[in-house]
PDB file of C-alpha atoms in Angstrom:
ATOM      1  CA  UNK A   1       2.291  20.370  -2.294  1.00 64.00           C
ATOM      2  CA  UNK A   2       2.515  17.783  -5.092  1.00 88.00           C
ATOM      3  CA  UNK A   3      -0.377  15.389  -5.094  1.00 93.00           C
ATOM      4  CA  UNK A   4       0.409  12.708  -7.667  1.00 96.00           C
ATOM      5  CA  UNK A   5      -2.156  10.701  -9.670  1.00 96.00           C
ATOM      6  CA  UNK A   6      -2.896   7.192  -8.381  1.00 97.00           C
ATOM      7  CA  UNK A   7      -2.298   4.336 -10.827  1.00 97.00           C
ATOM      8  CA  UNK A   8      -5.315   2.074 -11.275  1.00 96.00           C
ATOM      9  CA  UNK A   9      -5.442  -1.725 -11.580  1.00 95.00           C
ATOM     10  CA  UNK A  10      -4.336  -2.765 -15.048  1.00 93.00           C
ATOM     11  CA  UNK A  11      -1.277  -0.500 -14.949  1.00 96.00           C
ATOM     12  CA  UNK A  12       1.788  -2.796 -15.168  1.00 96.00           C
ATOM     13  CA  UNK A  13       3.698  -0.809 -12.513  1.00 97.00           C
ATOM     14  CA  UNK A  14       1.296  -2.206  -9.898  1.00 98.00           C
ATOM     15  CA  UNK A  15       2.350  -5.770 -10.750  1.00 97.00           C
ATOM     16  CA  UNK A  16       6.098  -5.115 -10.963  1.00 97.00           C
ATOM     17  CA  UNK A  17       8.234  -5.797  -7.871  1.00 98.00           C
ATOM     18  CA  UNK A  18       9.899  -2.545  -6.839  1.00 98.00           C
ATOM     19  CA  UNK A  19      13.628  -1.964  -6.836  1.00 98.00           C
ATOM     20  CA  UNK A  20      15.419  -1.446  -3.507  1.00 98.00           C
ATOM     21  CA  UNK A  21      16.421   2.145  -2.836  1.00 98.00           C
ATOM     22  CA  UNK A  22      20.197   2.623  -2.908  1.00 98.00           C
ATOM     23  CA  UNK A  23      20.526   6.436  -3.080  1.00 97.00           C
ATOM     24  CA  UNK A  24      19.423   8.438  -0.073  1.00 98.00           C
ATOM     25  CA  UNK A  25      19.476  11.815  -1.750  1.00 98.00           C
ATOM     26  CA  UNK A  26      17.253  14.785  -2.564  1.00 97.00           C
ATOM     27  CA  UNK A  27      15.353  12.715  -5.159  1.00 97.00           C
ATOM     28  CA  UNK A  28      14.334  10.230  -2.470  1.00 98.00           C
ATOM     29  CA  UNK A  29      13.335  13.015  -0.070  1.00 98.00           C
ATOM     30  CA  UNK A  30      11.215  14.568  -2.865  1.00 97.00           C
ATOM     31  CA  UNK A  31       9.583  11.192  -3.531  1.00 98.00           C
ATOM     32  CA  UNK A  32       8.741  10.751   0.169  1.00 98.00           C
ATOM     33  CA  UNK A  33       7.267  14.275   0.218  1.00 98.00           C
ATOM     34  CA  UNK A  34       5.200  13.609  -2.930  1.00 98.00           C
ATOM     35  CA  UNK A  35       3.933  10.345  -1.420  1.00 98.00           C
ATOM     36  CA  UNK A  36       2.978  12.106   1.824  1.00 98.00           C
ATOM     37  CA  UNK A  37       1.274  14.945  -0.084  1.00 97.00           C
ATOM     38  CA  UNK A  38      -0.653  12.355  -2.105  1.00 98.00           C
ATOM     39  CA  UNK A  39      -1.613  10.479   1.062  1.00 97.00           C
ATOM     40  CA  UNK A  40      -2.795  13.542   2.950  1.00 96.00           C
ATOM     41  CA  UNK A  41      -4.282  15.311  -0.094  1.00 94.00           C
ATOM     42  CA  UNK A  42      -7.595  13.465   0.159  1.00 91.00           C
ATOM     43  CA  UNK A  43      -9.496  12.158   3.184  1.00 90.00           C
ATOM     44  CA  UNK A  44      -9.674   8.510   4.121  1.00 89.00           C
ATOM     45  CA  UNK A  45      -6.279   7.388   2.886  1.00 95.00           C
ATOM     46  CA  UNK A  46      -4.163   5.092   5.074  1.00 96.00           C
ATOM     47  CA  UNK A  47      -1.109   4.633   2.847  1.00 98.00           C
ATOM     48  CA  UNK A  48       0.442   5.179  -0.553  1.00 98.00           C
ATOM     49  CA  UNK A  49       3.282   3.143  -2.047  1.00 98.00           C
ATOM     50  CA  UNK A  50       5.662   4.425  -4.718  1.00 98.00           C
ATOM     51  CA  UNK A  51       4.291   2.084  -7.438  1.00 98.00           C
ATOM     52  CA  UNK A  52       0.861   3.639  -6.943  1.00 98.00           C
ATOM     53  CA  UNK A  53       2.266   6.898  -8.297  1.00 98.00           C
ATOM     54  CA  UNK A  54       4.265   5.162 -11.019  1.00 98.00           C
ATOM     55  CA  UNK A  55       7.644   4.969  -9.287  1.00 98.00           C
ATOM     56  CA  UNK A  56       9.495   1.640  -9.124  1.00 97.00           C
ATOM     57  CA  UNK A  57      11.074   2.067  -5.679  1.00 98.00           C
ATOM     58  CA  UNK A  58      10.638   0.341  -2.315  1.00 98.00           C
ATOM     59  CA  UNK A  59       9.100   3.289  -0.483  1.00 98.00           C
ATOM     60  CA  UNK A  60       5.726   3.872   1.136  1.00 98.00           C
ATOM     61  CA  UNK A  61       4.040   6.313   3.491  1.00 98.00           C
ATOM     62  CA  UNK A  62       1.292   5.569   5.991  1.00 98.00           C
ATOM     63  CA  UNK A  63      -1.184   7.330   8.280  1.00 97.00           C
ATOM     64  CA  UNK A  64      -3.037   4.781  10.389  1.00 96.00           C
ATOM     65  CA  UNK A  65      -4.187   4.539  14.001  1.00 94.00           C
ATOM     66  CA  UNK A  66      -2.533   7.848  14.871  1.00 95.00           C
ATOM     67  CA  UNK A  67       0.836   6.833  13.404  1.00 97.00           C
ATOM     68  CA  UNK A  68       2.220   8.641  10.379  1.00 98.00           C
ATOM     69  CA  UNK A  69       5.512   8.094   8.605  1.00 98.00           C
ATOM     70  CA  UNK A  70       7.400   6.476   5.783  1.00 98.00           C
ATOM     71  CA  UNK A  71       9.502   3.382   5.281  1.00 98.00           C
ATOM     72  CA  UNK A  72      12.166   2.546   2.708  1.00 98.00           C
ATOM     73  CA  UNK A  73      13.188  -1.028   1.756  1.00 98.00           C
ATOM     74  CA  UNK A  74      10.836  -2.678   4.285  1.00 98.00           C
ATOM     75  CA  UNK A  75      10.762  -6.262   5.490  1.00 98.00           C
ATOM     76  CA  UNK A  76       7.963  -7.646   7.652  1.00 98.00           C
ATOM     77  CA  UNK A  77       7.633  -9.880  10.684  1.00 98.00           C
ATOM     78  CA  UNK A  78       4.047 -11.089  11.058  1.00 98.00           C
ATOM     79  CA  UNK A  79       2.127 -12.737  13.882  1.00 98.00           C
ATOM     80  CA  UNK A  80       0.314 -16.006  13.329  1.00 97.00           C
ATOM     81  CA  UNK A  81      -2.822 -14.484  14.858  1.00 98.00           C
ATOM     82  CA  UNK A  82      -5.115 -13.168  12.112  1.00 97.00           C
ATOM     83  CA  UNK A  83      -7.626 -10.386  11.615  1.00 96.00           C
ATOM     84  CA  UNK A  84     -10.253 -10.447   8.862  1.00 92.00           C
ATOM     85  CA  UNK A  85     -11.633  -6.984   8.188  1.00 94.00           C
ATOM     86  CA  UNK A  86     -12.709  -5.226   5.028  1.00 96.00           C
ATOM     87  CA  UNK A  87      -9.851  -3.812   3.011  1.00 96.00           C
ATOM     88  CA  UNK A  88      -9.772  -1.499   0.026  1.00 96.00           C
ATOM     89  CA  UNK A  89      -7.139   0.081  -2.191  1.00 97.00           C
ATOM     90  CA  UNK A  90      -6.713   3.419  -3.924  1.00 96.00           C
ATOM     91  CA  UNK A  91      -5.690   1.476  -7.024  1.00 97.00           C
ATOM     92  CA  UNK A  92      -8.994  -0.445  -7.025  1.00 96.00           C
ATOM     93  CA  UNK A  93     -11.273   2.392  -5.918  1.00 94.00           C
ATOM     94  CA  UNK A  94     -14.609   1.741  -4.294  1.00 92.00           C
ATOM     95  CA  UNK A  95     -14.234  -2.008  -3.777  1.00 94.00           C
ATOM     96  CA  UNK A  96     -13.827  -3.463  -0.289  1.00 95.00           C
ATOM     97  CA  UNK A  97     -13.561  -7.121   0.662  1.00 96.00           C
ATOM     98  CA  UNK A  98     -12.858  -9.042   3.871  1.00 96.00           C
ATOM     99  CA  UNK A  99      -9.131  -9.650   3.684  1.00 96.00           C
ATOM    100  CA  UNK A 100      -7.184 -11.855   6.083  1.00 95.00           C
ATOM    101  CA  UNK A 101      -4.056 -10.221   7.485  1.00 97.00           C
ATOM    102  CA  UNK A 102      -1.772 -10.802  10.437  1.00 98.00           C
ATOM    103  CA  UNK A 103      -3.077  -9.043  13.539  1.00 98.00           C
ATOM    104  CA  UNK A 104       0.423  -7.807  14.486  1.00 98.00           C
ATOM    105  CA  UNK A 105       3.161  -6.631  12.129  1.00 98.00           C
ATOM    106  CA  UNK A 106       6.643  -5.264  12.610  1.00 98.00           C
ATOM    107  CA  UNK A 107       8.222  -3.534   9.632  1.00 98.00           C
ATOM    108  CA  UNK A 108      11.982  -3.040   9.495  1.00 98.00           C
ATOM    109  CA  UNK A 109      13.630  -0.721   7.017  1.00 98.00           C
ATOM    110  CA  UNK A 110      15.251   2.662   6.850  1.00 98.00           C
ATOM    111  CA  UNK A 111      14.083   6.238   6.652  1.00 98.00           C
ATOM    112  CA  UNK A 112      14.724   8.679   3.824  1.00 98.00           C
ATOM    113  CA  UNK A 113      18.211   9.384   5.203  1.00 98.00           C
ATOM    114  CA  UNK A 114      19.203   5.693   5.396  1.00 98.00           C
ATOM    115  CA  UNK A 115      18.806   5.471   9.175  1.00 98.00           C
ATOM    116  CA  UNK A 116      17.337   2.221  10.580  1.00 98.00           C
ATOM    117  CA  UNK A 117      13.630   2.365  11.322  1.00 98.00           C
ATOM    118  CA  UNK A 118      11.207  -0.104  12.886  1.00 98.00           C
ATOM    119  CA  UNK A 119       7.434   0.314  12.972  1.00 98.00           C
ATOM    120  CA  UNK A 120       5.266  -2.057  14.996  1.00 98.00           C
ATOM    121  CA  UNK A 121       1.511  -2.111  14.794  1.00 97.00           C
ATOM    122  CA  UNK A 122      -1.622  -4.012  15.655  1.00 97.00           C
ATOM    123  CA  UNK A 123      -4.983  -3.971  13.919  1.00 96.00           C
ATOM    124  CA  UNK A 124      -5.372  -1.239  11.312  1.00 97.00           C
ATOM    125  CA  UNK A 125      -1.722  -0.124  11.405  1.00 98.00           C
ATOM    126  CA  UNK A 126      -0.578  -3.747  10.972  1.00 98.00           C
ATOM    127  CA  UNK A 127      -2.974  -4.072   8.023  1.00 98.00           C
ATOM    128  CA  UNK A 128      -1.637  -0.870   6.431  1.00 98.00           C
ATOM    129  CA  UNK A 129       1.992  -1.979   6.800  1.00 98.00           C
ATOM    130  CA  UNK A 130       1.193  -5.317   5.129  1.00 98.00           C
ATOM    131  CA  UNK A 131      -0.905  -3.723   2.376  1.00 98.00           C
ATOM    132  CA  UNK A 132       1.751  -1.166   1.433  1.00 98.00           C
ATOM    133  CA  UNK A 133       4.589  -3.702   1.587  1.00 98.00           C
ATOM    134  CA  UNK A 134       2.575  -5.929  -0.755  1.00 98.00           C
ATOM    135  CA  UNK A 135       2.453  -3.043  -3.251  1.00 98.00           C
ATOM    136  CA  UNK A 136       6.255  -3.002  -3.249  1.00 98.00           C
ATOM    137  CA  UNK A 137       6.224  -6.695  -4.139  1.00 98.00           C
ATOM    138  CA  UNK A 138       3.851  -6.199  -7.071  1.00 98.00           C
ATOM    139  CA  UNK A 139       0.853  -7.606  -5.172  1.00 98.00           C
ATOM    140  CA  UNK A 140      -2.609  -6.158  -4.631  1.00 97.00           C
ATOM    141  CA  UNK A 141      -4.861  -7.025  -1.714  1.00 97.00           C
ATOM    142  CA  UNK A 142      -7.205  -8.964  -4.012  1.00 96.00           C
ATOM    143  CA  UNK A 143      -4.324 -11.420  -4.578  1.00 95.00           C
ATOM    144  CA  UNK A 144      -4.672 -12.532  -0.942  1.00 93.00           C
ATOM    145  CA  UNK A 145      -8.401 -13.288  -1.230  1.00 96.00           C
ATOM    146  CA  UNK A 146      -9.650 -16.863  -1.452  1.00 95.00           C
ATOM    147  CA  UNK A 147     -12.770 -18.773  -2.477  1.00 96.00           C
ATOM    148  CA  UNK A 148     -16.032 -16.982  -3.160  1.00 97.00           C
ATOM    149  CA  UNK A 149     -14.656 -13.635  -1.991  1.00 96.00           C
ATOM    150  CA  UNK A 150     -11.848 -13.812  -4.560  1.00 95.00           C
ATOM    151  CA  UNK A 151     -14.238 -14.849  -7.341  1.00 96.00           C
ATOM    152  CA  UNK A 152     -16.582 -11.972  -6.507  1.00 95.00           C
ATOM    153  CA  UNK A 153     -13.718  -9.455  -6.385  1.00 94.00           C
ATOM    154  CA  UNK A 154     -12.320 -10.576  -9.746  1.00 93.00           C
ATOM    155  CA  UNK A 155     -15.793 -10.478 -11.324  1.00 94.00           C
ATOM    156  CA  UNK A 156     -16.328  -6.914 -10.124  1.00 93.00           C
ATOM    157  CA  UNK A 157     -12.879  -5.838 -11.314  1.00 93.00           C
ATOM    158  CA  UNK A 158     -13.375  -7.425 -14.762  1.00 90.00           C
ATOM    159  CA  UNK A 159     -16.775  -5.750 -15.025  1.00 89.00           C
ATOM    160  CA  UNK A 160     -15.195  -2.407 -14.114  1.00 84.00           C
ATOM    161  CA  UNK A 161     -17.445  -2.073 -11.076  1.00 71.00           C
ATOM    162  CA  UNK A 162     -15.111   0.190  -9.216  1.00 67.00           C
ATOM    163  CA  UNK A 163     -15.272   3.946  -9.016  1.00 62.00           C
ATOM    164  CA  UNK A 164     -13.345   5.752 -11.712  1.00 51.00           C
ATOM    165  CA  UNK A 165     -11.545   8.383  -9.658  1.00 47.00           C
ATOM    166  CA  UNK A 166     -10.191  11.555 -11.091  1.00 40.00           C
ATOM    167  CA  UNK A 167      -6.497  10.848 -11.511  1.00 35.00           C
ATOM    168  CA  UNK A 168      -5.420  13.472  -8.965  1.00 36.00           C
ATOM    169  CA  UNK A 169      -7.734  12.380  -6.192  1.00 32.00           C
TER     170      UNK A 169
END
């Protein structure tokens, strides 16, 4: 089991759009395994994207609403119907803010072998798919916040009011 350290806000890799995966080889399978080990290595995690462990590749893993898997080179189809629940991020530990997301999401991509894969979810799974895909685009959930919620989030981040996790957590 290889649980990789999570990169924290301020690390440039979190703001860099990830490169599409073009080689479906042992390196990719090892990356997917490391991501899954990192996801499952601590309780309460719903997803981990490659940039969060310092890898510039369009890959993420998820474990939400009883669904567990991975997706490579994802694209999203989103419903117009919204949900507005609290959201947090391993890369901004300890902070949670009401974050608008589509209620339904369908993610299209491929698996670690290059085979087509579609994941459809509602509620928490839809939120996780959107959150992790945003990571691959160099976006954090706080980028989607608006108004007073956004101002409060940015104030708390600037003040360093988030938990400082041990890097392997």
